[in-house]
Amino acid sequence: MVRCESLVHIYQTGSVEVQALQGLDLVVAPGEMIAVVGASGSGKSTLLSILAGVETPTAGRAQVGEWDLLTMSRADRVRFRRTTVGFVRQQTASNLVPYLTARQVIDLPMTAAGTRSRVRRARCDELLETLGVADCADRRPAQMSGGQQQRVAIAVALANRPRLLLADEPTGELDGATSAEVFEAVRHVNRQFGVTAVIVTHDPEVSAHVERTVAIRDGRTSSEVVRRAATGADGDTRVSAVEYAVMDRAGRIQVPREYRDALALTRRVRLALERDHVTIHPDDTGATA
Ligand code: ADP
Ligand code: MG
C-alpha cells in the first residue's frame, strides 16, 4: 500500500535549507496498522504530509497504491487526496469546523466528490455508528469531548472510503484513557473497513495497539519493533516484541548508540559473515580515525 525508498525532503525558506527526510525507507502492506514514533523534529509530520499528497518529495521514491507521489500531475494529486487517502491532522481543532455539526462536516468531503445525497446519508450514519459517536451527529465541536472530536475527525477522513488512513499525533492533546479509546477506534475501522492505517505518535502506549512500530531518527527509519502473539502449549497467549534494524537498498544500517558506545565502535569496523548471521567487531588495528 505504501512504499518509500531513499525518500528525501528538503524545506527551503529563503537561503535556509532543512533536510527533513534524508533517505527514509518504509513499506506498509495493505490492511496493516502501524505506528511511527520518533523525537520531535525527526521528520514524522513531513512523512505524513508527503503520503497525504500535501507536500511533494524532493527525491527518492514514494508510492501509495499505484500512485507515484513524485511524478503525479496536479490534477491527479487532487484526485488522490480526495479518494485514496484520509488525513487526520495534528491539531484537533484543525480537523473540524466550529460552526458545523458532526453530520455536516462528515458530509463535506462526500459533497466535494459529487456523491449522491442518499449515499452520503447512509455513509454518514455508518461512520458515526462505527466510531461510537452516533450521539454527536447534531453537535458542534464545542459540544463534544476531545476524544469525540477526534473520532469525528476520523469519520471525516474516512468519508470517501480511502484505502489509506493517516493520523498525525491524533491523541497529542488527550489524556491516557481517551488516547486508548481513539487508538481502539482506529483499530476498529482498520479491521472493519480494511483501511491501512499509519499513525504518528510519541505516545509509547500506542505500540500496544499495533503489530509494528517504526522509529524515525534524523529523517531516516532506524528501527522497527514487530509484535507477535503466539499461543503456547499451555494455551496461554503471549505477545513478544522483537526489535529490528532497518537496512536500506545499499545495505546500510544504523547501529544503535548504546552498541557503539559499549564496544567503542567508531569510523571503521570489521564485518564477518557467519553461517546464519553477521558479526561486527571494533577496529583492532590501532588506527585512529
Ligand atoms: P516531527 O513531526 O517529527 O516533529 P517535522 O516533520 O515536523 O518533524 O519536521 C522535521 C524538520 O523539518 C524539523 O527540523 C522542522 O523544523 C523542519 N520543518 C518542518 N516543516 C517545515 C516547514 N514548513 N518549513 C521549514 N522547515 C520545516
Ligand atoms: Mg509533527
Short mmCIF file of N, CA and C in Angstrom, two decimals, residues 50-211:
data_model
loop_
_atom_site.label_atom_id
_atom_site.label_comp_id
_atom_site.label_asym_id
_atom_site.label_seq_id
_atom_site.Cartn_x
_atom_site.Cartn_y
_atom_site.Cartn_z
N ILE A 50 3.73 14.06 2.99
CA ILE A 50 4.07 13.51 1.68
C ILE A 50 3.10 12.41 1.31
N LEU A 51 2.84 11.49 2.25
CA LEU A 51 1.93 10.38 1.96
C LEU A 51 0.51 10.89 1.71
N ALA A 52 0.17 12.04 2.30
CA ALA A 52 -1.17 12.60 2.13
C ALA A 52 -1.28 13.39 0.82
N GLY A 53 -0.15 13.55 0.12
CA GLY A 53 -0.17 14.30 -1.14
C GLY A 53 -0.18 15.80 -0.94
N VAL A 54 0.17 16.25 0.26
CA VAL A 54 0.21 17.69 0.55
C VAL A 54 1.56 18.28 0.14
N GLU A 55 2.65 17.58 0.49
CA GLU A 55 3.99 18.01 0.10
C GLU A 55 4.50 17.10 -1.02
N THR A 56 5.24 17.66 -1.96
CA THR A 56 5.88 16.84 -3.00
C THR A 56 7.32 16.57 -2.58
N PRO A 57 7.71 15.28 -2.51
CA PRO A 57 9.06 14.98 -2.04
C PRO A 57 10.14 15.52 -2.99
N THR A 58 11.32 15.77 -2.43
CA THR A 58 12.43 16.31 -3.21
C THR A 58 13.08 15.23 -4.06
N ALA A 59 13.30 14.04 -3.50
CA ALA A 59 13.96 12.96 -4.24
C ALA A 59 13.64 11.62 -3.62
N GLY A 60 14.02 10.56 -4.30
CA GLY A 60 13.77 9.20 -3.82
C GLY A 60 12.49 8.66 -4.44
N ARG A 61 11.91 7.65 -3.81
CA ARG A 61 10.66 7.08 -4.31
C ARG A 61 9.60 7.09 -3.24
N ALA A 62 8.37 7.41 -3.64
CA ALA A 62 7.24 7.34 -2.72
C ALA A 62 6.02 6.94 -3.53
N GLN A 63 5.44 5.80 -3.17
CA GLN A 63 4.23 5.34 -3.85
C GLN A 63 3.16 4.99 -2.83
N VAL A 64 1.93 5.34 -3.16
CA VAL A 64 0.77 4.92 -2.37
C VAL A 64 -0.15 4.21 -3.36
N GLY A 65 -0.36 2.90 -3.15
CA GLY A 65 -1.10 2.13 -4.14
C GLY A 65 -0.38 2.26 -5.47
N GLU A 66 -1.11 2.61 -6.52
CA GLU A 66 -0.47 2.72 -7.83
C GLU A 66 -0.02 4.15 -8.12
N TRP A 67 -0.20 5.04 -7.16
CA TRP A 67 0.15 6.45 -7.37
C TRP A 67 1.62 6.71 -7.05
N ASP A 68 2.29 7.40 -7.96
CA ASP A 68 3.67 7.80 -7.74
C ASP A 68 3.66 9.26 -7.27
N LEU A 69 4.05 9.47 -6.01
CA LEU A 69 3.90 10.80 -5.41
C LEU A 69 4.91 11.82 -5.91
N LEU A 70 5.96 11.35 -6.62
CA LEU A 70 6.95 12.31 -7.13
C LEU A 70 6.55 12.85 -8.50
N THR A 71 5.87 12.01 -9.30
CA THR A 71 5.64 12.42 -10.68
C THR A 71 4.17 12.72 -10.99
N MET A 72 3.27 12.53 -10.04
CA MET A 72 1.84 12.71 -10.35
C MET A 72 1.54 14.17 -10.72
N SER A 73 0.58 14.33 -11.63
CA SER A 73 0.21 15.67 -12.08
C SER A 73 -0.61 16.36 -10.99
N ARG A 74 -0.80 17.66 -11.17
CA ARG A 74 -1.57 18.44 -10.21
C ARG A 74 -3.02 17.92 -10.10
N ALA A 75 -3.60 17.56 -11.25
CA ALA A 75 -4.98 17.06 -11.26
C ALA A 75 -5.07 15.71 -10.54
N ASP A 76 -4.06 14.85 -10.79
CA ASP A 76 -4.03 13.54 -10.13
C ASP A 76 -3.90 13.71 -8.63
N ARG A 77 -3.11 14.71 -8.22
CA ARG A 77 -2.89 14.97 -6.79
C ARG A 77 -4.22 15.31 -6.11
N VAL A 78 -5.04 16.10 -6.77
CA VAL A 78 -6.34 16.47 -6.22
C VAL A 78 -7.21 15.22 -6.08
N ARG A 79 -7.20 14.39 -7.14
CA ARG A 79 -8.00 13.16 -7.13
C ARG A 79 -7.50 12.19 -6.04
N PHE A 80 -6.17 12.09 -5.95
CA PHE A 80 -5.54 11.23 -4.95
C PHE A 80 -5.97 11.63 -3.54
N ARG A 81 -5.90 12.93 -3.26
CA ARG A 81 -6.24 13.41 -1.92
C ARG A 81 -7.72 13.22 -1.60
N ARG A 82 -8.54 13.28 -2.65
CA ARG A 82 -9.98 13.16 -2.42
C ARG A 82 -10.41 11.71 -2.24
N THR A 83 -9.74 10.77 -2.96
CA THR A 83 -10.26 9.40 -2.99
C THR A 83 -9.40 8.36 -2.30
N THR A 84 -8.08 8.55 -2.26
CA THR A 84 -7.21 7.45 -1.82
C THR A 84 -6.76 7.58 -0.37
N VAL A 85 -6.58 8.83 0.11
CA VAL A 85 -6.10 8.98 1.49
C VAL A 85 -7.07 9.80 2.34
N GLY A 86 -7.08 9.47 3.61
CA GLY A 86 -7.80 10.26 4.61
C GLY A 86 -6.76 10.72 5.61
N PHE A 87 -6.83 11.99 6.01
CA PHE A 87 -5.77 12.58 6.83
C PHE A 87 -6.37 13.22 8.08
N VAL A 88 -5.91 12.77 9.25
CA VAL A 88 -6.30 13.41 10.50
C VAL A 88 -5.09 14.24 10.94
N ARG A 89 -5.28 15.55 11.01
CA ARG A 89 -4.15 16.43 11.31
C ARG A 89 -3.80 16.49 12.78
N GLN A 90 -2.59 17.06 13.01
CA GLN A 90 -2.04 17.11 14.36
C GLN A 90 -2.91 17.90 15.34
N GLN A 91 -3.35 19.10 14.94
CA GLN A 91 -4.18 19.90 15.87
C GLN A 91 -5.64 19.47 15.77
N THR A 92 -6.18 19.08 16.91
CA THR A 92 -7.56 18.62 16.98
C THR A 92 -8.50 19.59 16.28
N ALA A 93 -8.35 20.87 16.61
CA ALA A 93 -9.29 21.88 16.11
C ALA A 93 -9.26 22.00 14.59
N SER A 94 -8.09 21.75 13.96
CA SER A 94 -7.99 21.97 12.52
C SER A 94 -8.72 20.91 11.70
N ASN A 95 -9.19 19.83 12.35
CA ASN A 95 -9.89 18.78 11.62
C ASN A 95 -11.39 19.04 11.47
N LEU A 96 -11.93 19.90 12.33
CA LEU A 96 -13.37 20.15 12.32
C LEU A 96 -13.64 21.62 12.04
N VAL A 97 -14.89 21.96 11.90
CA VAL A 97 -15.27 23.35 11.63
C VAL A 97 -16.20 23.79 12.76
N PRO A 98 -15.86 24.89 13.46
CA PRO A 98 -16.58 25.26 14.68
C PRO A 98 -18.10 25.35 14.52
N TYR A 99 -18.56 25.83 13.34
CA TYR A 99 -20.00 26.07 13.19
C TYR A 99 -20.72 24.93 12.48
N LEU A 100 -20.01 23.81 12.19
CA LEU A 100 -20.68 22.68 11.55
C LEU A 100 -20.85 21.53 12.53
N THR A 101 -21.99 20.84 12.42
CA THR A 101 -22.22 19.66 13.26
C THR A 101 -21.41 18.49 12.68
N ALA A 102 -21.30 17.41 13.48
CA ALA A 102 -20.56 16.23 13.04
C ALA A 102 -21.10 15.75 11.69
N ARG A 103 -22.42 15.66 11.58
CA ARG A 103 -23.04 15.18 10.35
C ARG A 103 -22.67 16.08 9.15
N GLN A 104 -22.69 17.39 9.38
CA GLN A 104 -22.40 18.33 8.29
C GLN A 104 -20.93 18.25 7.85
N VAL A 105 -20.03 18.07 8.84
CA VAL A 105 -18.62 18.08 8.48
C VAL A 105 -18.21 16.76 7.80
N ILE A 106 -18.86 15.66 8.18
CA ILE A 106 -18.58 14.37 7.53
C ILE A 106 -19.12 14.39 6.10
N ASP A 107 -20.16 15.17 5.90
CA ASP A 107 -20.81 15.29 4.59
C ASP A 107 -19.93 16.05 3.57
N LEU A 108 -19.12 16.99 4.08
CA LEU A 108 -18.33 17.87 3.19
C LEU A 108 -17.50 17.14 2.14
N PRO A 109 -16.61 16.21 2.55
CA PRO A 109 -15.76 15.56 1.53
C PRO A 109 -16.58 14.76 0.52
N MET A 110 -17.73 14.23 0.96
CA MET A 110 -18.56 13.45 0.03
C MET A 110 -19.25 14.37 -0.97
N THR A 111 -19.68 15.54 -0.51
CA THR A 111 -20.28 16.53 -1.41
C THR A 111 -19.24 16.97 -2.45
N ALA A 112 -17.99 17.22 -1.96
CA ALA A 112 -16.92 17.64 -2.86
C ALA A 112 -16.66 16.58 -3.92
N ALA A 113 -16.86 15.30 -3.56
CA ALA A 113 -16.61 14.21 -4.51
C ALA A 113 -17.83 13.93 -5.39
N GLY A 114 -18.92 14.68 -5.17
CA GLY A 114 -20.11 14.54 -6.02
C GLY A 114 -20.95 13.31 -5.69
N THR A 115 -20.88 12.83 -4.45
CA THR A 115 -21.65 11.65 -4.04
C THR A 115 -23.13 12.05 -3.86
N ARG A 116 -24.04 11.16 -4.28
CA ARG A 116 -25.48 11.44 -4.18
C ARG A 116 -25.91 11.51 -2.72
N SER A 117 -26.95 12.27 -2.45
CA SER A 117 -27.30 12.57 -1.06
C SER A 117 -27.75 11.33 -0.27
N ARG A 118 -28.42 10.39 -0.93
CA ARG A 118 -28.85 9.19 -0.19
C ARG A 118 -27.66 8.37 0.26
N VAL A 119 -26.67 8.26 -0.63
CA VAL A 119 -25.45 7.51 -0.31
C VAL A 119 -24.69 8.22 0.81
N ARG A 120 -24.65 9.56 0.73
CA ARG A 120 -23.95 10.36 1.74
C ARG A 120 -24.55 10.14 3.12
N ARG A 121 -25.85 10.14 3.15
CA ARG A 121 -26.55 9.99 4.43
C ARG A 121 -26.28 8.62 5.05
N ALA A 122 -26.32 7.58 4.22
CA ALA A 122 -26.09 6.22 4.72
C ALA A 122 -24.65 6.07 5.21
N ARG A 123 -23.71 6.62 4.44
CA ARG A 123 -22.30 6.52 4.82
C ARG A 123 -22.05 7.27 6.14
N CYS A 124 -22.67 8.43 6.26
CA CYS A 124 -22.51 9.24 7.46
C CYS A 124 -23.02 8.47 8.69
N ASP A 125 -24.19 7.86 8.57
CA ASP A 125 -24.74 7.08 9.69
C ASP A 125 -23.82 5.92 10.05
N GLU A 126 -23.31 5.23 9.01
CA GLU A 126 -22.43 4.09 9.23
C GLU A 126 -21.17 4.53 9.98
N LEU A 127 -20.59 5.66 9.57
CA LEU A 127 -19.35 6.14 10.20
C LEU A 127 -19.58 6.57 11.64
N LEU A 128 -20.65 7.32 11.87
CA LEU A 128 -20.96 7.78 13.23
C LEU A 128 -21.14 6.58 14.15
N GLU A 129 -21.82 5.56 13.64
CA GLU A 129 -22.08 4.34 14.40
C GLU A 129 -20.78 3.58 14.67
N THR A 130 -20.00 3.35 13.62
CA THR A 130 -18.76 2.57 13.73
C THR A 130 -17.78 3.22 14.71
N LEU A 131 -17.75 4.56 14.70
CA LEU A 131 -16.79 5.25 15.57
C LEU A 131 -17.38 5.57 16.94
N GLY A 132 -18.57 5.11 17.18
CA GLY A 132 -19.17 5.28 18.51
C GLY A 132 -19.54 6.71 18.85
N VAL A 133 -19.88 7.51 17.82
CA VAL A 133 -20.24 8.90 18.08
C VAL A 133 -21.60 9.26 17.47
N ALA A 134 -22.49 8.24 17.38
CA ALA A 134 -23.82 8.49 16.82
C ALA A 134 -24.55 9.59 17.60
N ASP A 135 -24.29 9.65 18.91
CA ASP A 135 -24.95 10.66 19.74
C ASP A 135 -24.43 12.08 19.48
N CYS A 136 -23.35 12.19 18.71
CA CYS A 136 -22.77 13.52 18.42
C CYS A 136 -23.21 14.05 17.06
N ALA A 137 -24.07 13.30 16.36
CA ALA A 137 -24.44 13.65 14.98
C ALA A 137 -24.79 15.12 14.79
N ASP A 138 -25.56 15.67 15.72
CA ASP A 138 -26.03 17.04 15.54
C ASP A 138 -25.33 18.04 16.46
N ARG A 139 -24.16 17.62 16.98
CA ARG A 139 -23.42 18.54 17.85
C ARG A 139 -22.27 19.20 17.11
N ARG A 140 -21.95 20.42 17.56
CA ARG A 140 -20.78 21.13 17.04
C ARG A 140 -19.58 20.77 17.91
N PRO A 141 -18.34 21.02 17.42
CA PRO A 141 -17.15 20.63 18.18
C PRO A 141 -17.18 21.06 19.65
N ALA A 142 -17.64 22.29 19.91
CA ALA A 142 -17.63 22.81 21.28
C ALA A 142 -18.51 21.97 22.22
N GLN A 143 -19.44 21.19 21.63
CA GLN A 143 -20.35 20.37 22.45
C GLN A 143 -19.87 18.92 22.55
N MET A 144 -18.62 18.67 22.11
CA MET A 144 -18.07 17.30 22.18
C MET A 144 -16.80 17.30 23.03
N SER A 145 -16.48 16.10 23.58
CA SER A 145 -15.22 15.94 24.31
C SER A 145 -14.08 15.84 23.30
N GLY A 146 -12.84 15.94 23.78
CA GLY A 146 -11.68 15.82 22.89
C GLY A 146 -11.66 14.50 22.14
N GLY A 147 -11.97 13.41 22.86
CA GLY A 147 -11.97 12.09 22.24
C GLY A 147 -13.06 11.96 21.18
N GLN A 148 -14.24 12.54 21.46
CA GLN A 148 -15.33 12.52 20.47
C GLN A 148 -14.95 13.33 19.24
N GLN A 149 -14.31 14.48 19.46
CA GLN A 149 -13.88 15.32 18.32
C GLN A 149 -12.93 14.53 17.42
N GLN A 150 -11.97 13.83 18.03
CA GLN A 150 -11.02 13.08 17.22
C GLN A 150 -11.68 11.92 16.50
N ARG A 151 -12.67 11.29 17.11
CA ARG A 151 -13.36 10.19 16.43
C ARG A 151 -14.21 10.73 15.28
N VAL A 152 -14.78 11.91 15.43
CA VAL A 152 -15.49 12.53 14.31
C VAL A 152 -14.48 12.89 13.20
N ALA A 153 -13.29 13.37 13.61
CA ALA A 153 -12.25 13.71 12.62
C ALA A 153 -11.87 12.46 11.81
N ILE A 154 -11.81 11.31 12.48
CA ILE A 154 -11.51 10.06 11.77
C ILE A 154 -12.64 9.73 10.80
N ALA A 155 -13.87 9.96 11.22
CA ALA A 155 -15.03 9.73 10.35
C ALA A 155 -14.94 10.61 9.10
N VAL A 156 -14.54 11.87 9.28
CA VAL A 156 -14.39 12.79 8.13
C VAL A 156 -13.33 12.23 7.18
N ALA A 157 -12.20 11.78 7.77
CA ALA A 157 -11.10 11.27 6.95
C ALA A 157 -11.52 10.03 6.16
N LEU A 158 -12.47 9.26 6.71
CA LEU A 158 -12.88 8.01 6.07
C LEU A 158 -14.09 8.17 5.14
N ALA A 159 -14.64 9.38 5.07
CA ALA A 159 -15.91 9.58 4.36
C ALA A 159 -15.90 9.04 2.93
N ASN A 160 -14.83 9.32 2.20
CA ASN A 160 -14.78 8.89 0.79
C ASN A 160 -14.15 7.51 0.60
N ARG A 161 -14.20 6.68 1.64
CA ARG A 161 -13.67 5.32 1.60
C ARG A 161 -12.23 5.24 1.10
N PRO A 162 -11.30 5.97 1.75
CA PRO A 162 -9.90 5.91 1.31
C PRO A 162 -9.31 4.54 1.63
N ARG A 163 -8.22 4.19 0.94
CA ARG A 163 -7.55 2.92 1.25
C ARG A 163 -6.50 3.13 2.32
N LEU A 164 -6.08 4.40 2.51
CA LEU A 164 -5.03 4.69 3.49
C LEU A 164 -5.50 5.78 4.45
N LEU A 165 -5.41 5.49 5.75
CA LEU A 165 -5.76 6.48 6.78
C LEU A 165 -4.47 6.94 7.44
N LEU A 166 -4.23 8.26 7.45
CA LEU A 166 -3.04 8.83 8.06
C LEU A 166 -3.48 9.67 9.24
N ALA A 167 -2.81 9.52 10.38
CA ALA A 167 -3.17 10.33 11.54
C ALA A 167 -1.89 10.85 12.18
N ASP A 168 -1.78 12.17 12.31
CA ASP A 168 -0.58 12.79 12.88
C ASP A 168 -0.84 13.16 14.34
N GLU A 169 -0.26 12.39 15.24
CA GLU A 169 -0.43 12.59 16.68
C GLU A 169 -1.90 12.87 17.04
N PRO A 170 -2.79 11.94 16.68
CA PRO A 170 -4.22 12.18 16.90
C PRO A 170 -4.59 12.26 18.37
N THR A 171 -3.69 11.82 19.25
CA THR A 171 -4.03 11.84 20.67
C THR A 171 -3.11 12.78 21.45
N GLY A 172 -2.38 13.62 20.71
CA GLY A 172 -1.42 14.52 21.35
C GLY A 172 -2.00 15.40 22.43
N GLU A 173 -3.28 15.75 22.29
CA GLU A 173 -3.89 16.68 23.25
C GLU A 173 -4.84 15.96 24.21
N LEU A 174 -4.78 14.62 24.22
CA LEU A 174 -5.74 13.86 25.04
C LEU A 174 -5.05 13.14 26.20
N ASP A 175 -5.82 12.83 27.25
CA ASP A 175 -5.25 12.07 28.37
C ASP A 175 -5.16 10.59 28.01
N GLY A 176 -4.50 9.82 28.87
CA GLY A 176 -4.22 8.41 28.58
C GLY A 176 -5.42 7.57 28.22
N ALA A 177 -6.46 7.64 29.04
CA ALA A 177 -7.63 6.80 28.80
C ALA A 177 -8.31 7.17 27.48
N THR A 178 -8.42 8.49 27.22
CA THR A 178 -9.07 8.95 25.99
C THR A 178 -8.22 8.58 24.77
N SER A 179 -6.88 8.63 24.92
CA SER A 179 -5.99 8.23 23.83
C SER A 179 -6.23 6.78 23.45
N ALA A 180 -6.30 5.92 24.46
CA ALA A 180 -6.51 4.49 24.21
C ALA A 180 -7.81 4.28 23.44
N GLU A 181 -8.82 5.07 23.78
CA GLU A 181 -10.14 5.00 23.14
C GLU A 181 -10.02 5.38 21.64
N VAL A 182 -9.23 6.40 21.34
CA VAL A 182 -9.05 6.83 19.95
C VAL A 182 -8.25 5.78 19.16
N PHE A 183 -7.19 5.22 19.78
CA PHE A 183 -6.42 4.17 19.10
C PHE A 183 -7.30 2.97 18.82
N GLU A 184 -8.14 2.61 19.76
CA GLU A 184 -9.05 1.48 19.55
C GLU A 184 -10.04 1.77 18.42
N ALA A 185 -10.44 3.04 18.30
CA ALA A 185 -11.35 3.42 17.21
C ALA A 185 -10.65 3.22 15.87
N VAL A 186 -9.37 3.59 15.79
CA VAL A 186 -8.62 3.39 14.54
C VAL A 186 -8.48 1.90 14.27
N ARG A 187 -8.15 1.13 15.31
CA ARG A 187 -8.03 -0.32 15.17
C ARG A 187 -9.33 -0.92 14.63
N HIS A 188 -10.44 -0.42 15.16
CA HIS A 188 -11.75 -0.93 14.77
C HIS A 188 -12.03 -0.66 13.28
N VAL A 189 -11.78 0.57 12.81
CA VAL A 189 -12.05 0.86 11.39
C VAL A 189 -11.04 0.14 10.50
N ASN A 190 -9.83 -0.05 11.01
CA ASN A 190 -8.81 -0.81 10.28
C ASN A 190 -9.34 -2.23 10.01
N ARG A 191 -9.94 -2.84 11.02
CA ARG A 191 -10.47 -4.20 10.84
C ARG A 191 -11.76 -4.20 10.05
N GLN A 192 -12.67 -3.29 10.42
CA GLN A 192 -14.00 -3.30 9.80
C GLN A 192 -13.97 -2.93 8.32
N PHE A 193 -13.20 -1.87 7.97
CA PHE A 193 -13.18 -1.41 6.57
C PHE A 193 -11.94 -1.88 5.82
N GLY A 194 -10.99 -2.52 6.52
CA GLY A 194 -9.76 -2.97 5.86
C GLY A 194 -8.86 -1.82 5.44
N VAL A 195 -9.07 -0.63 6.02
CA VAL A 195 -8.26 0.52 5.64
C VAL A 195 -6.88 0.41 6.29
N THR A 196 -5.84 0.63 5.49
CA THR A 196 -4.46 0.61 6.00
C THR A 196 -4.28 1.87 6.85
N ALA A 197 -3.62 1.74 8.01
CA ALA A 197 -3.51 2.90 8.89
C ALA A 197 -2.07 3.17 9.30
N VAL A 198 -1.66 4.43 9.20
CA VAL A 198 -0.34 4.86 9.65
C VAL A 198 -0.57 5.97 10.67
N ILE A 199 -0.16 5.71 11.92
CA ILE A 199 -0.40 6.68 12.99
C ILE A 199 0.92 7.18 13.55
N VAL A 200 1.12 8.49 13.48
CA VAL A 200 2.29 9.10 14.09
C VAL A 200 1.95 9.40 15.54
N THR A 201 2.88 9.09 16.43
CA THR A 201 2.61 9.34 17.84
C THR A 201 3.90 9.45 18.62
N HIS A 202 3.90 10.15 19.75
CA HIS A 202 5.03 9.98 20.65
C HIS A 202 4.55 9.33 21.95
N ASP A 203 3.36 8.74 21.85
CA ASP A 203 2.77 8.03 22.97
C ASP A 203 3.30 6.60 22.99
N PRO A 204 4.16 6.25 23.96
CA PRO A 204 4.75 4.91 23.98
C PRO A 204 3.68 3.82 24.14
N GLU A 205 2.53 4.20 24.67
CA GLU A 205 1.44 3.25 24.88
C GLU A 205 0.87 2.70 23.57
N VAL A 206 1.06 3.47 22.48
CA VAL A 206 0.40 3.08 21.23
C VAL A 206 0.92 1.77 20.71
N SER A 207 2.19 1.47 20.99
CA SER A 207 2.76 0.24 20.43
C SER A 207 1.98 -0.98 20.89
N ALA A 208 1.27 -0.86 21.99
CA ALA A 208 0.45 -1.98 22.45
C ALA A 208 -0.75 -2.22 21.54
N HIS A 209 -1.10 -1.22 20.71
CA HIS A 209 -2.30 -1.33 19.85
C HIS A 209 -1.96 -1.74 18.42
N VAL A 210 -0.68 -1.81 18.07
CA VAL A 210 -0.29 -2.10 16.68
C VAL A 210 0.67 -3.29 16.62
N GLU A 211 0.80 -3.89 15.43
CA GLU A 211 1.72 -5.03 15.30
C GLU A 211 3.14 -4.55 15.02
#
